[in-house]
Short mmCIF file of C-alpha atoms in Angstrom, two decimals:
data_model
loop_
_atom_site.label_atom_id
_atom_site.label_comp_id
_atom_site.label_asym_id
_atom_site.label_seq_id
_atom_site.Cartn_x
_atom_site.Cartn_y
_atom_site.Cartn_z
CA UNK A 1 -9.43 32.76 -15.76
CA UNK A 2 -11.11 34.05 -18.81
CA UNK A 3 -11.51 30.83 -20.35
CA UNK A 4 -11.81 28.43 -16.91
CA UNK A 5 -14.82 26.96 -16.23
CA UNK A 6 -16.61 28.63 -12.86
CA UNK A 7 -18.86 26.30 -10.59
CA UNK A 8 -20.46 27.58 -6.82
CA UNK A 9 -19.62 24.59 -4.90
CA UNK A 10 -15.74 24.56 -5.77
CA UNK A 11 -12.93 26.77 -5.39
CA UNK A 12 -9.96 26.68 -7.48
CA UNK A 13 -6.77 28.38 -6.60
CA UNK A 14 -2.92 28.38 -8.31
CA UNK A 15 0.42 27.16 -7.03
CA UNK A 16 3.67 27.19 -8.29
CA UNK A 17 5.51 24.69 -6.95
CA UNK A 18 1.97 21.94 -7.22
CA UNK A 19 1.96 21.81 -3.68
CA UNK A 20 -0.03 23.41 -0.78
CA UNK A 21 2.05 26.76 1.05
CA UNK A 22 0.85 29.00 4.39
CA UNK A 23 -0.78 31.15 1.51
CA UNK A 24 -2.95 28.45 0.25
CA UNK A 25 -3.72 27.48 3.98
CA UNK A 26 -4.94 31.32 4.59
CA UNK A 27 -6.94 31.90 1.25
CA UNK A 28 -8.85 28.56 1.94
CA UNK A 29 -9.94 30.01 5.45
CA UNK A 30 -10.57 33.01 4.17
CA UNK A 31 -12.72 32.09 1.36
CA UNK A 32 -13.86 28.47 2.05
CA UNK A 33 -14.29 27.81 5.24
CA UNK A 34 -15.06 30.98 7.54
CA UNK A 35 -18.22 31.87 5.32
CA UNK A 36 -19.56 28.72 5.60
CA UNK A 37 -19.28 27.70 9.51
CA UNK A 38 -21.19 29.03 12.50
CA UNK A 39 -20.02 31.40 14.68
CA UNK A 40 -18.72 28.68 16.87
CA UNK A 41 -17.16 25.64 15.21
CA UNK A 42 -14.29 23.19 15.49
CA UNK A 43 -11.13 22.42 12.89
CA UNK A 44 -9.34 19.56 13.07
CA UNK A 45 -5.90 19.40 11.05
CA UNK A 46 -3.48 17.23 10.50
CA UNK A 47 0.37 18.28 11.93
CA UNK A 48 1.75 20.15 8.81
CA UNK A 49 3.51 23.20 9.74
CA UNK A 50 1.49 25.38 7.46
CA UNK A 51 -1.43 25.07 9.84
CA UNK A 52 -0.29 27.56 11.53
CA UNK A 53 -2.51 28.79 14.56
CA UNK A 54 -1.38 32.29 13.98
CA UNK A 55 -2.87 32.50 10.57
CA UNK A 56 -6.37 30.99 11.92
CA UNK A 57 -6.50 33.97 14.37
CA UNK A 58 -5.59 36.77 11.55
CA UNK A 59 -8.01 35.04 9.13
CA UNK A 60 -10.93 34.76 11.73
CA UNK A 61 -13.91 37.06 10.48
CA UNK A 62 -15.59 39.14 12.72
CA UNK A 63 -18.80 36.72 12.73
CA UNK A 64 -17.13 33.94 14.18
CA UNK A 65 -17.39 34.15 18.03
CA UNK A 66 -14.88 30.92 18.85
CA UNK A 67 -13.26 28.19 17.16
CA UNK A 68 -11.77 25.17 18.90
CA UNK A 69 -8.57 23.85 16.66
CA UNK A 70 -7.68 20.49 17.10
CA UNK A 71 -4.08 18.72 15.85
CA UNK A 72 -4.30 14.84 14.42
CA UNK A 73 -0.82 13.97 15.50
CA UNK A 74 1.95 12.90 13.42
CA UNK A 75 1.70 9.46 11.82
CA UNK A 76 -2.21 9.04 12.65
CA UNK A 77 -3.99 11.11 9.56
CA UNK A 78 -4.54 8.05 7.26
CA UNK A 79 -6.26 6.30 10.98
CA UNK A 80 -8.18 9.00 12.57
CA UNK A 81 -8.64 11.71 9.78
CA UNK A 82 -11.82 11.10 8.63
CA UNK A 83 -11.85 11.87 4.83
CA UNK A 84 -8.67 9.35 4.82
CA UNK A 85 -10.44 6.54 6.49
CA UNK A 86 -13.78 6.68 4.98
CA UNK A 87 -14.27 9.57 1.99
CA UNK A 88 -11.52 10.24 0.02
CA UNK A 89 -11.78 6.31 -1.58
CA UNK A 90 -15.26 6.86 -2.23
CA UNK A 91 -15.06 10.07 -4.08
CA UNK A 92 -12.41 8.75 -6.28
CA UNK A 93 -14.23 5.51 -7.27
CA UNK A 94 -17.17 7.64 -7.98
CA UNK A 95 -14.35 9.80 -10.35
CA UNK A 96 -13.02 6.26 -11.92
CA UNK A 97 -16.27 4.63 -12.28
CA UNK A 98 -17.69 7.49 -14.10
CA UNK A 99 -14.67 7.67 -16.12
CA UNK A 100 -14.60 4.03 -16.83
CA UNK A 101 -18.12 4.76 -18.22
CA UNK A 102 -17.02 7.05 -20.86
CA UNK A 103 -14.67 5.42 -22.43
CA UNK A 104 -16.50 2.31 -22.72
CA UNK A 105 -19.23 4.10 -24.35
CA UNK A 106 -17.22 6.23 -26.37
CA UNK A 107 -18.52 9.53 -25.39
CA UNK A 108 -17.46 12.62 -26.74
CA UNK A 109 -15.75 13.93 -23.37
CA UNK A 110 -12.36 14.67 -22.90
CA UNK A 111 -11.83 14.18 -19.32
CA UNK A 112 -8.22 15.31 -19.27
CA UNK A 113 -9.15 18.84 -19.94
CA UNK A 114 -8.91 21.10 -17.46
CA UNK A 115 -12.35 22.05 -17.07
CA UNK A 116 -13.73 18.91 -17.79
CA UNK A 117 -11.52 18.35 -15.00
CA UNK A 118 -13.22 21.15 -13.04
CA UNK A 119 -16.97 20.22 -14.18
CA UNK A 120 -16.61 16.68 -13.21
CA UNK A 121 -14.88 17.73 -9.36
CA UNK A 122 -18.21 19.88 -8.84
CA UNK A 123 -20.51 17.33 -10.46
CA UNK A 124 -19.08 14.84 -8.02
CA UNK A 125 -19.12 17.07 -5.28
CA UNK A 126 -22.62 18.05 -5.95
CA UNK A 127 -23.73 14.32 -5.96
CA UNK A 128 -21.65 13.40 -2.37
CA UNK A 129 -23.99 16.56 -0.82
CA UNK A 130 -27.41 14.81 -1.66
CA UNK A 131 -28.90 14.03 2.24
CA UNK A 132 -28.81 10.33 0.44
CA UNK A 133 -25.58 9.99 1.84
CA UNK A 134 -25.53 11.77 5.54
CA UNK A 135 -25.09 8.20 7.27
CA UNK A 136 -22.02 8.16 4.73
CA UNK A 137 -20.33 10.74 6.15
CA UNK A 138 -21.38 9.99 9.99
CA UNK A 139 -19.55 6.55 9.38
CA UNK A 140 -16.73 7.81 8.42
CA UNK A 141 -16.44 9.93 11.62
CA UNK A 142 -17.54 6.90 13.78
CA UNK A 143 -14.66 4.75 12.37
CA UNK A 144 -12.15 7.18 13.17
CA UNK A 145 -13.18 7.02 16.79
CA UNK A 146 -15.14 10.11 16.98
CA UNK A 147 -18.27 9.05 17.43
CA UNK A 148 -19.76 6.14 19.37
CA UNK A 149 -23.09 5.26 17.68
CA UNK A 150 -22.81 3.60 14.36
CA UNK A 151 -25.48 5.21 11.57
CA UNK A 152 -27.74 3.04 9.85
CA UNK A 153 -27.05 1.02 6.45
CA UNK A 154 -26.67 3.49 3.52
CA UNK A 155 -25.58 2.86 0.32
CA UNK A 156 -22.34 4.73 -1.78
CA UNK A 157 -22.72 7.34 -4.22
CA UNK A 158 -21.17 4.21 -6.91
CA UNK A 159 -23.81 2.04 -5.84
CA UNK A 160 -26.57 4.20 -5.85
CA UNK A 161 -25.68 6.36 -8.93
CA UNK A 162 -24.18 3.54 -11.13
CA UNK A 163 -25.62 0.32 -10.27
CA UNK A 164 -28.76 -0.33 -8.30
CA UNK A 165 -31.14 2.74 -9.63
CA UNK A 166 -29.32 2.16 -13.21
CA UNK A 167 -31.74 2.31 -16.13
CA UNK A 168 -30.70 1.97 -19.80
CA UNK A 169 -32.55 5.15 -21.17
CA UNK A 170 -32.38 8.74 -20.00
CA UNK A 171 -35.62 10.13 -18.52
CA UNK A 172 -35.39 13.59 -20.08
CA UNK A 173 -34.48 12.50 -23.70
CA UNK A 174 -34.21 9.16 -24.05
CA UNK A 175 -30.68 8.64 -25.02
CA UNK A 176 -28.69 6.34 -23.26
CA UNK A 177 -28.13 6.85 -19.34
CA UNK A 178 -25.21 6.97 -17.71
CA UNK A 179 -26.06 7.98 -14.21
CA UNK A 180 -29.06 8.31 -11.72
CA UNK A 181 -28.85 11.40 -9.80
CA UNK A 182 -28.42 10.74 -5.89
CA UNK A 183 -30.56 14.27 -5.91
CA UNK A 184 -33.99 13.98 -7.65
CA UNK A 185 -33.57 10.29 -8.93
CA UNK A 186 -33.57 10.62 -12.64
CA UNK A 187 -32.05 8.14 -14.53
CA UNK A 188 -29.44 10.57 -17.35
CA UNK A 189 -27.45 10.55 -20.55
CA UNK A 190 -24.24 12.31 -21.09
CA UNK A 191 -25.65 15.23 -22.05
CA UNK A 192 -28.15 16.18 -19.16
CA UNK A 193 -25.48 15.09 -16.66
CA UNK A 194 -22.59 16.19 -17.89
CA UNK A 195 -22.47 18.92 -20.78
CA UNK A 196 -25.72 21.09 -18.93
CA UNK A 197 -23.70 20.59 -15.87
CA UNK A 198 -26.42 18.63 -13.65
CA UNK A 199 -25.83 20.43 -10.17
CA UNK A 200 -29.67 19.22 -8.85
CA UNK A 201 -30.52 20.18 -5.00
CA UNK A 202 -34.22 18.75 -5.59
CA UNK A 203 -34.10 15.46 -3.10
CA UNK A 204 -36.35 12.77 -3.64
CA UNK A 205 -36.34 9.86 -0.90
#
């Protein structure tokens, strides 16, 4: 922990066996996703025992007033959760693509450290959150049947951020760019994206 690299918008946690217990279940409640919900909110879940209605109740903080749980049955996630049918893709081609980028370029980065590992999760999780991509996220809810009206056109974070706003030099220094930020639109090299840890909340339409 001494050593790990620390970033606000994830949360990193141990396991054992690799996989996800009951414990896991409750610290992510706990931590994750009580202080960041309203007082009144819904959870859907998948059917996996460890999502255990019990362990909602006991991890429940005092400022939620009522939550609503709702269970994807059996054999339906990858059709009606919506990270499965529309999110989960996107995030890792956004992952791959930037990847793909570094090794073609020959950066200095060594992605398969752990936190490189870490930065690049929070980087990426950083760029999803720009507003840029709200109609993103409402069509992935529509296509699981949640929702009847379909958003508007939008573009993905790979499109945006790697193709269509792409520019050969970096705006700040003038090295060579690697991304655009779906945040404040700057075209930016390795450096200014990666090693100063670009987490930008400044939107520009």
């Amino acid at each position: 922990q001494e050593t790990m690299f620390k970033a606000t918008n994830i949360f990193v946690t141990t396991s054992k066996s690799g996989k996800l217990t009951a414990y896991h279940f409750k610290i992510w409640l706990q931590d994750v996703f009580f202080p960041n919900v309203g007082p009144k909110s819904v959870l859907l879940l998948d059917s996996w025992t460890g999502h255990c209605p019990n362990i909602i109740q006991e991890s429940k903080s005092e400022s939620i007033e009522d939550i609503i749980l709702l269970t994807i049955p059996a054999g339906t996630t990858g059709k009606i959760q919506p990270l499965d049918v529309y999110g989960f893709r996107l995030w890792k081609n956004f992952v791959k693509y930037f990847s793909d980028i570094v090794m073609l370029l020959n950066l200095e980065v060594d992605l398969h450290v752990r936190n490189n590992i870490l930065k690049l999760q929070s980087l990426t999780h950083n760029q999803f959150s720009s507003p840029r991509f709200r109609n993103l996220f409402k069509y992935a809810w529509y296509k699981s049947g949640y929702v009847v009206n379909k958003p508007e056109e939008f573009e993905t974070p790979v499109e945006f951020c790697f193709k269509k706003q792409s520019k050969p030099t970096c705006d700040i220094c003038g090295a060579t760019a690697i991304i655009t930020c779906a945040w404040c639109k700057k075209s930016l090299c390795i450096n200014h994206f990666f090693h100063e840890h670009h987490l930008c909340d400044t939107f520009v339409p």
